Short mmCIF file of C-alpha atoms in Angstrom, two decimals:
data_model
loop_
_atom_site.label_atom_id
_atom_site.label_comp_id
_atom_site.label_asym_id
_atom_site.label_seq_id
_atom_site.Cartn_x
_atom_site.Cartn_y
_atom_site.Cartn_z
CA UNK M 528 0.00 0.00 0.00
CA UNK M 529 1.44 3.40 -0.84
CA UNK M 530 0.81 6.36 1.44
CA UNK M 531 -0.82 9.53 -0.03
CA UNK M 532 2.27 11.34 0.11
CA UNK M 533 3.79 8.43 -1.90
CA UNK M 534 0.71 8.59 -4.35
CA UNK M 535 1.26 12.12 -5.41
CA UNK M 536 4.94 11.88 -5.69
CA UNK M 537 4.27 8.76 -7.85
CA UNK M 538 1.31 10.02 -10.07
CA UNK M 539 3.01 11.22 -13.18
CA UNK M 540 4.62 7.85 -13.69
CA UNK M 541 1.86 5.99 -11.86
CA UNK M 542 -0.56 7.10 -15.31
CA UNK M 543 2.41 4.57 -16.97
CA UNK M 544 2.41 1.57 -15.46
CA UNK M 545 -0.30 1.82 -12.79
CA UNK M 546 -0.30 0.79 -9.21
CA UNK M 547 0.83 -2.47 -10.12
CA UNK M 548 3.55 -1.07 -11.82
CA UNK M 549 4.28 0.91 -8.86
CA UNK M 550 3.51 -1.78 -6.23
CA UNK M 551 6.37 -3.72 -8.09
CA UNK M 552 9.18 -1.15 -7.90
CA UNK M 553 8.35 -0.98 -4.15
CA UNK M 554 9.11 -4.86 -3.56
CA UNK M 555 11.98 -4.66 -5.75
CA UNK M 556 15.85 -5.00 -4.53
CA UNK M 557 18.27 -3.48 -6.75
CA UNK M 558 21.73 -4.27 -6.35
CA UNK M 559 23.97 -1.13 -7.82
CA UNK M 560 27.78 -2.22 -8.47
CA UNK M 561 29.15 1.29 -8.25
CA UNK M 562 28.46 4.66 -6.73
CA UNK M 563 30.92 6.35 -9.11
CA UNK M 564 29.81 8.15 -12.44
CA UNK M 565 27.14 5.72 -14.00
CA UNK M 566 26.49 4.80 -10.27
CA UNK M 567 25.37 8.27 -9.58
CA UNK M 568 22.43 8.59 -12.42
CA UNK M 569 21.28 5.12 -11.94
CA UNK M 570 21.00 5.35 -8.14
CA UNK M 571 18.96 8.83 -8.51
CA UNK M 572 16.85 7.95 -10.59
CA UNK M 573 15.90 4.30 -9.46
CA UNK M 574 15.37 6.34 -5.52
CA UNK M 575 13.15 9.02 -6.98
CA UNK M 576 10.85 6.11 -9.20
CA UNK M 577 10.86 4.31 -6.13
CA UNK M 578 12.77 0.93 -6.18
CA UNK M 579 11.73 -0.30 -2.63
CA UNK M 580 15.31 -1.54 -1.42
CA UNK M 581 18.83 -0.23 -3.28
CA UNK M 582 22.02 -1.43 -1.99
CA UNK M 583 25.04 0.40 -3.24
CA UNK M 584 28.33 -0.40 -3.04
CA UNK M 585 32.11 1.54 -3.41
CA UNK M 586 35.14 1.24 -1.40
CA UNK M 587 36.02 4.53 -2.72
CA UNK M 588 36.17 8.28 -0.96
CA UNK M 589 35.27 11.42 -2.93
CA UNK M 590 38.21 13.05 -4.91
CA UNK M 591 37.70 16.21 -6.29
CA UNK M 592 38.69 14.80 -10.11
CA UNK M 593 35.47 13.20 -9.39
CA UNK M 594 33.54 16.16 -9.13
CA UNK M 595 33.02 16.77 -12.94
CA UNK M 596 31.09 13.38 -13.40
CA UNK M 597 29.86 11.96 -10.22
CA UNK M 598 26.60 13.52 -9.37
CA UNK M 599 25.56 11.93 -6.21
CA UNK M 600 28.50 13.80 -4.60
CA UNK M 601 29.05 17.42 -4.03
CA UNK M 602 31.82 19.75 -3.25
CA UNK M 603 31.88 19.84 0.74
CA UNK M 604 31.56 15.60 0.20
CA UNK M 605 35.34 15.65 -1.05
CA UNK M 606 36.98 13.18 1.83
CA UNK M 607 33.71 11.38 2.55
CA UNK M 608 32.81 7.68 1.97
CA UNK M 609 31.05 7.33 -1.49
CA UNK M 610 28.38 5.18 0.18
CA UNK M 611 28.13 7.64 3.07
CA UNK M 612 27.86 10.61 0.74
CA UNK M 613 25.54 7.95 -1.63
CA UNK M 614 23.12 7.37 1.55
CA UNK M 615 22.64 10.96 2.45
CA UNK M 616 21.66 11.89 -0.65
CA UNK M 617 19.27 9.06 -1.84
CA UNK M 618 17.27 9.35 1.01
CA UNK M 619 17.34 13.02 1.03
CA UNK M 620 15.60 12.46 -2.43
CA UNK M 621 13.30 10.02 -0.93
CA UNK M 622 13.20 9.02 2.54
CA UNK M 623 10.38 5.90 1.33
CA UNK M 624 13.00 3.97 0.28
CA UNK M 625 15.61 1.94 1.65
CA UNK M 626 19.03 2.51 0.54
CA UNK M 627 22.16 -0.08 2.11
CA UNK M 628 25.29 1.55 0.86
CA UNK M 629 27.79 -0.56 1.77
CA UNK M 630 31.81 0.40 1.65
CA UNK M 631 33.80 -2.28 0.48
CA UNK M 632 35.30 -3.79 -2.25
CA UNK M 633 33.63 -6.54 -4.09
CA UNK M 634 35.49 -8.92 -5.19
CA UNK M 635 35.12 -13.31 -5.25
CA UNK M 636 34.77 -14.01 -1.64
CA UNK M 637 32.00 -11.35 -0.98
CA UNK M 638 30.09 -11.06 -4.38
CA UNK M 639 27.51 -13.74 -3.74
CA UNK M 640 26.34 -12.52 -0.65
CA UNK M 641 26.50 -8.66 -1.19
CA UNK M 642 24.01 -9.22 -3.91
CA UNK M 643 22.15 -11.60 -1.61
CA UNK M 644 18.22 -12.19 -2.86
CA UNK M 645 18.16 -8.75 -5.03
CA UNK M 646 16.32 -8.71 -8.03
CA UNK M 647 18.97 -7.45 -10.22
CA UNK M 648 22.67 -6.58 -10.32
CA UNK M 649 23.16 -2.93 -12.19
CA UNK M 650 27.41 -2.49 -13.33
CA UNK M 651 28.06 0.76 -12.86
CA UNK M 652 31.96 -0.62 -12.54
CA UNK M 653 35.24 0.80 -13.79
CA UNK M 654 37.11 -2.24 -14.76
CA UNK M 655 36.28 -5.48 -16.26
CA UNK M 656 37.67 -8.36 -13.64
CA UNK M 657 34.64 -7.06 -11.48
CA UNK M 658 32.41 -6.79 -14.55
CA UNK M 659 33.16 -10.26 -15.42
CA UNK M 660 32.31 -11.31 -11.31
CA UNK M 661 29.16 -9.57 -11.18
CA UNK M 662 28.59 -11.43 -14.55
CA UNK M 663 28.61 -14.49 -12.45
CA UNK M 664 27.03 -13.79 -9.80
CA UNK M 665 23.81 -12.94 -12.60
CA UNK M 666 24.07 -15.84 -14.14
CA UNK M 667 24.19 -17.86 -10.42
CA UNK M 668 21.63 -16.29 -8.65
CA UNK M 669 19.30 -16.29 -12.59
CA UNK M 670 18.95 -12.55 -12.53
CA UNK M 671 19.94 -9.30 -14.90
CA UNK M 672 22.25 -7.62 -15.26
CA UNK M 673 22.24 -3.91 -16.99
CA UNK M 674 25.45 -3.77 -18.14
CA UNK M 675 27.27 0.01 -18.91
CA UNK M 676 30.59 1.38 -19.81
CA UNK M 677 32.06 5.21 -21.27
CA UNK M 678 35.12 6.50 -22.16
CA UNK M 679 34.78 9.89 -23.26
CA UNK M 680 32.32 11.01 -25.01
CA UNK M 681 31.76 6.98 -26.43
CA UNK M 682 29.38 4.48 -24.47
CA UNK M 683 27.81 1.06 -24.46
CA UNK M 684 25.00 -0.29 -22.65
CA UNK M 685 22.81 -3.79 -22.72
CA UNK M 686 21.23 -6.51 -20.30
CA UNK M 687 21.94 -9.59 -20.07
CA UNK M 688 19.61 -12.09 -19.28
CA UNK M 689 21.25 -15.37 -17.96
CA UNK M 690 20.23 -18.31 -19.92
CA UNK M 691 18.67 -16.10 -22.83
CA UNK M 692 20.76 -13.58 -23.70
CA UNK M 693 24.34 -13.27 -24.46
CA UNK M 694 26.47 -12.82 -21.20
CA UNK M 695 29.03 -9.78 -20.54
CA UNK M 696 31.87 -12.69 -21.68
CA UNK M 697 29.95 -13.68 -24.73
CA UNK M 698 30.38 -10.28 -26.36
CA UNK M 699 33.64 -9.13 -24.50
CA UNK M 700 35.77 -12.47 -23.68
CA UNK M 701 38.54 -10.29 -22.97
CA UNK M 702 39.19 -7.08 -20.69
CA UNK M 703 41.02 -4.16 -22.09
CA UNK M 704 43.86 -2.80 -20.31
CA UNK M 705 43.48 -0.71 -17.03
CA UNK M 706 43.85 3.23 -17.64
CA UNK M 707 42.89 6.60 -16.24
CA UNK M 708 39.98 6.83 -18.61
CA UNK M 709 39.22 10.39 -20.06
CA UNK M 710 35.40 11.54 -19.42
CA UNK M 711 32.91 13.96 -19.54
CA UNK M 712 29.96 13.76 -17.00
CA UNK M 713 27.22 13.83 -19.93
CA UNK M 714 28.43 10.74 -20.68
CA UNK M 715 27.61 8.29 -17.78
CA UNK M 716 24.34 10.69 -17.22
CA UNK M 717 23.31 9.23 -20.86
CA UNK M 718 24.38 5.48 -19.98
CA UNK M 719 23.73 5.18 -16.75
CA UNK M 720 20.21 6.84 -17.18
CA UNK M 721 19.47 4.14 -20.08
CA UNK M 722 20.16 2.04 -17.50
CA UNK M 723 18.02 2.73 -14.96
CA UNK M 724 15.66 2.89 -17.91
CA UNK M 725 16.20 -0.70 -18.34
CA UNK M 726 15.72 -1.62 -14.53
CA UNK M 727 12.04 0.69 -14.45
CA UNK M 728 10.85 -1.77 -17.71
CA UNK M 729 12.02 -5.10 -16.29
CA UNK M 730 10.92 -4.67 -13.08
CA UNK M 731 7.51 -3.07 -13.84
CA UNK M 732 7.11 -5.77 -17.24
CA UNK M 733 6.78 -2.36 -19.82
CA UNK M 734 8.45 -1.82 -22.83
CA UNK M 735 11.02 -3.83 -24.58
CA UNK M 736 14.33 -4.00 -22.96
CA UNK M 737 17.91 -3.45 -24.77
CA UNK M 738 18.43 -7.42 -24.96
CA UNK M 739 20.77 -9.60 -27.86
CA UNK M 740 21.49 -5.74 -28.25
CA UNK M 741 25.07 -3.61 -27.88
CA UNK M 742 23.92 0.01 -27.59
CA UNK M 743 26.37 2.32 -28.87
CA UNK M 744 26.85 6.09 -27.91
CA UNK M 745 29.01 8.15 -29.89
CA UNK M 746 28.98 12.11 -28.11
CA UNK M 747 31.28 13.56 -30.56
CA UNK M 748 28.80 12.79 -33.26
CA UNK M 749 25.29 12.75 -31.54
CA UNK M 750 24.68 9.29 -32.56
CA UNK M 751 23.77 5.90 -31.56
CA UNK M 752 23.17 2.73 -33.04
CA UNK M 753 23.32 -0.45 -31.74
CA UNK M 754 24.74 -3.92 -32.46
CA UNK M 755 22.93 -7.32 -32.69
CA UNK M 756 25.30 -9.60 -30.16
CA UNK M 757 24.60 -13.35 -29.50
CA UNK M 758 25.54 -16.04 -26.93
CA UNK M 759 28.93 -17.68 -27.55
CA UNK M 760 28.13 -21.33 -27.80
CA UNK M 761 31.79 -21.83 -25.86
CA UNK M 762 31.54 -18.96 -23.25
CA UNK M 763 32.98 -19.86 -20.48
CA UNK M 764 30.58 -18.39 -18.11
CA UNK M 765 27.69 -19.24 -19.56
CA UNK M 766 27.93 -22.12 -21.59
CA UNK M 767 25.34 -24.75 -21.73
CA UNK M 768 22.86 -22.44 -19.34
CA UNK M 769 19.37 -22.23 -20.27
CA UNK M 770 16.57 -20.47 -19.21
CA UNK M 771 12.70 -21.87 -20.06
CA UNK M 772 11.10 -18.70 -18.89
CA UNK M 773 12.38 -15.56 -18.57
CA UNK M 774 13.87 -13.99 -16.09
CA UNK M 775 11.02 -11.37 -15.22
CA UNK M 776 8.12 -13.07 -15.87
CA UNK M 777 8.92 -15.01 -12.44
CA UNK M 778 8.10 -11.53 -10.44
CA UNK J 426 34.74 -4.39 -54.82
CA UNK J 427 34.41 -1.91 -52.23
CA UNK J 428 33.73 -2.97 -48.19
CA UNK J 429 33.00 0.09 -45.14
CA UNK J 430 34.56 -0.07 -42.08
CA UNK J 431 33.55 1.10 -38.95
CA UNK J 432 35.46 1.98 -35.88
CA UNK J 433 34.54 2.67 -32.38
CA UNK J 434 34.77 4.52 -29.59
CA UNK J 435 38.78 5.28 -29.26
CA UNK J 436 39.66 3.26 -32.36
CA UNK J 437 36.91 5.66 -33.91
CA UNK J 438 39.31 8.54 -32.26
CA UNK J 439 42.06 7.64 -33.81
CA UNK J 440 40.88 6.57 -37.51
CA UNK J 441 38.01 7.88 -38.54
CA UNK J 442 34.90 5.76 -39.27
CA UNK J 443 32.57 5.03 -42.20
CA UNK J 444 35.86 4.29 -44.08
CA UNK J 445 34.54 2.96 -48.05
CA UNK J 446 37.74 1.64 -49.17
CA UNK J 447 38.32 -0.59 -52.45
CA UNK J 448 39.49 -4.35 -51.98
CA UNK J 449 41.21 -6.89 -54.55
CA UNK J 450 39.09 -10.31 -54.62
CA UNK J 451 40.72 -12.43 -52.08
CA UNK J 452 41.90 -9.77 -49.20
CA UNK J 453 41.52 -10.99 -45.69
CA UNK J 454 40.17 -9.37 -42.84
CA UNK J 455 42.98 -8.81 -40.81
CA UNK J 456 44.88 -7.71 -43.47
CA UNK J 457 42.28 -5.00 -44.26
CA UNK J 458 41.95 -4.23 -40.70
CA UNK J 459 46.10 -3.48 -40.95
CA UNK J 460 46.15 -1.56 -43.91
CA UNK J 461 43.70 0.88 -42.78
CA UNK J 462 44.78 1.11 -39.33
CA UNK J 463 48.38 1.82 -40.43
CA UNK J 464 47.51 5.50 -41.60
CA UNK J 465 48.08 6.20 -38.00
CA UNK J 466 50.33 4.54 -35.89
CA UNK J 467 48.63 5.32 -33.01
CA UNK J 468 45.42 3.70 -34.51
CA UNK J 469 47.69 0.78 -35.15
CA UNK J 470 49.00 0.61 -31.55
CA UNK J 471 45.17 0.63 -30.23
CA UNK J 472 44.23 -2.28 -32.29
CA UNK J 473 47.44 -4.28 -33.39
CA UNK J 474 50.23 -5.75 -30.45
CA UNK J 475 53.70 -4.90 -31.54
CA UNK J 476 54.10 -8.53 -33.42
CA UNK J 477 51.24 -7.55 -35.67
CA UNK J 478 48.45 -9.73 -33.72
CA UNK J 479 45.41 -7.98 -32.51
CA UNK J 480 44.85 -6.92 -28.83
CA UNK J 481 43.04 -10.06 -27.77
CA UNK J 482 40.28 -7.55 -26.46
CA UNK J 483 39.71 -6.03 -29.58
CA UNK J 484 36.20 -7.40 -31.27
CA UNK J 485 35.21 -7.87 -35.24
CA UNK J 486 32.38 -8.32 -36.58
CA UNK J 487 31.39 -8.37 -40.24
CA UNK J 488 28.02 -7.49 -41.26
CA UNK J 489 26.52 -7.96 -37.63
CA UNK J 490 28.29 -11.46 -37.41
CA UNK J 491 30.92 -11.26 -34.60
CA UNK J 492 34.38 -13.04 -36.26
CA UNK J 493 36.52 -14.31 -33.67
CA UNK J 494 39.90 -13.08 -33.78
CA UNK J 495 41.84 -16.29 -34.64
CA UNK J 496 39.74 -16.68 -37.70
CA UNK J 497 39.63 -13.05 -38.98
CA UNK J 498 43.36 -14.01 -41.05
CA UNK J 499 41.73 -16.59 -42.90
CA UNK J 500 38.25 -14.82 -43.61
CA UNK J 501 38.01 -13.08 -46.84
CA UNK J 502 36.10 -9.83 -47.20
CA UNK J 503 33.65 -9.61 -49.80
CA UNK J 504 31.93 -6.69 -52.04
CA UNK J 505 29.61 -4.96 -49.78
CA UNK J 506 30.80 -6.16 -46.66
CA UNK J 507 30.20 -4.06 -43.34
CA UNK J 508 33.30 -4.09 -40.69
CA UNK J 509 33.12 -3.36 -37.61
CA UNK J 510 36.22 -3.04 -34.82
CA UNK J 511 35.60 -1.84 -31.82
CA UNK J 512 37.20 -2.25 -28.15
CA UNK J 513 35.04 -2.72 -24.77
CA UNK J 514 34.80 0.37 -23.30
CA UNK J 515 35.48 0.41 -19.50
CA UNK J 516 35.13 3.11 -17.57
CA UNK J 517 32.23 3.81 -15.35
#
């Protein structure tokens, strides 16, 4: 049941997907790999539509070289915990939500249970080691993952749908080599916010979602297209896995 | 015969995209891939390792058909084919 106060914030998007629509954001756990710049638009705009429970997790404390991209954190945060700065924020923005922001590094021996039961793992990562973990962990637990990446003014998003889709291995078997990427913050705003696009249509069933699909940003030239991708017979990760019925038609 | 190729993200950076260049009967991808990517040797470096092979992150695909790397020496190109090279952007 929503509270009045909750019905009127909700009532412009409520006339899209209805109370049900609503009712399911509420019960939904989403599980946000990242409080960095994709991190920041995804986690603002999946508190202000609502998503019930958000964990978030960094190990990371504000720089100011951070400043130009990462949204969720302002000047006088420089110093502070991510998640700490994270938390203030997302429940300043709604305070009917719960948010866990959690400070620590994921990595193999914690993934699994820092995702625990949520309904979805969002990458808002930097680096592909932990990409390829949280890939896992989606395939595991049977769950999406929205899957983003920039560099500049270039970006990519898609999700992945264990047992139906292509995993993050199938298209990119191989990570690129670590660097201090350049960026602009328009550039995870677009991504990340197609993201948390993708989260509001799986979790409330509308729409059809960027899947067997490589969307491709170009800045520089104000264009995007997108590339058909398809599971790698021999992926490693996800070889062999199949899924009867997808993924959100179990909610 | 004449083939496009299409770079991405920093590959796109670095060489240009949409590239309609002419092919004899017979070329091979990768050695398309290296003539066009030599008009800049930092293009090169992004794609190419310095024995020639490409970054083992670096993806192909030809006409929305992903070509895995290890093949893309023996797979010809033909008229109207669409290339595309790009790398996985990381950052976040």
């Amino acid at each position: 049941m929503f509270s009045e106060w909750e019905l009127k914030r909700y009532k412009r998007q409520m006339m899209l997907f209805g109370d049900d629509g609503q009712e399911r954001l509420k019960k939904a756990h989403i599980f946000i790999a990242g409080a960095g710049g994709l991190g920041s638009p995804i986690s603002i705009y999946l508190a202000v539509a609502g998503v019930g429970t958000i964990t978030i997790v960094d190990m990371d404390v504000v720089d100011q070289t951070n400043l130009n991209r990462q949204i969720l954190h302002f000047d006088r945060d420089v110093g502070k915990k991510k998640t700490a700065s994270a938390e203030e924020k997302l429940q300043a923005l709604n305070p009917d939500i719960t948010v866990n922001a959690i400070d620590v590094k994921i990595d193999e021996s914690n993934a699994v249970k820092l995702v625990g039961k949520a309904d979805g793992i969002v990458d808002a990562m930097d680096n592909y080691p932990t990409r390829y973990l949280l890939n896992d962990v989606a395939i595991a637990k049977e769950i999406p993952l929205f899957h983003g990446g920039i560099r500049g003014f270039y970006g990519q998003a898609t999700t992945i749908i264990p047992g139906i889709t292509p995993c993050l291995k199938c298209i990119f078997p191989k990570a690129p080599p670590k660097e201090v990427f350049p960026v602009v913050g328009v550039t995870p705003g677009i991504i990340g916010t197609i993201q948390a696009n993708e989260v509001i249509k799986y979790l409330t069933g509308c729409g059809e979602l960027l899947t067997n699909r490589l969307f491709i940003w170009d800045g520089m030239q104000a264009h995007a297209e997108e590339l058909c991708v398809e599971r790698n017979p021999a992926c490693e990760a996800c070889r062999g896995i199949t899924t009867k019925t997808p993924a959100r038609t179990k909610k | 015969m004449t083939v496009k190729i299409r770079f991405f993200a920093r590959f796109r950076e670095l060489l240009g995209t949409d590239i309609v260049t002419e092919v004899v009967p017979g070329t091979m991808f990768t050695s398309l891939i290296t003539t066009t990517a030599r008009k800049n040797p930092a293009g090169y470096a992004a794609i190419f390792d310095e024995k020639g092979a490409f970054h083992e992150f670096v993806i192909l695909m030809k006409n929305g058909k992903r070509i895995e790397l290890t093949d893309a020496a023996k797979t010809p190109v033909v008229d109207g084919d669409e290339i595309a090279v790009f790398p996985p952007v990381a950052g976040g």
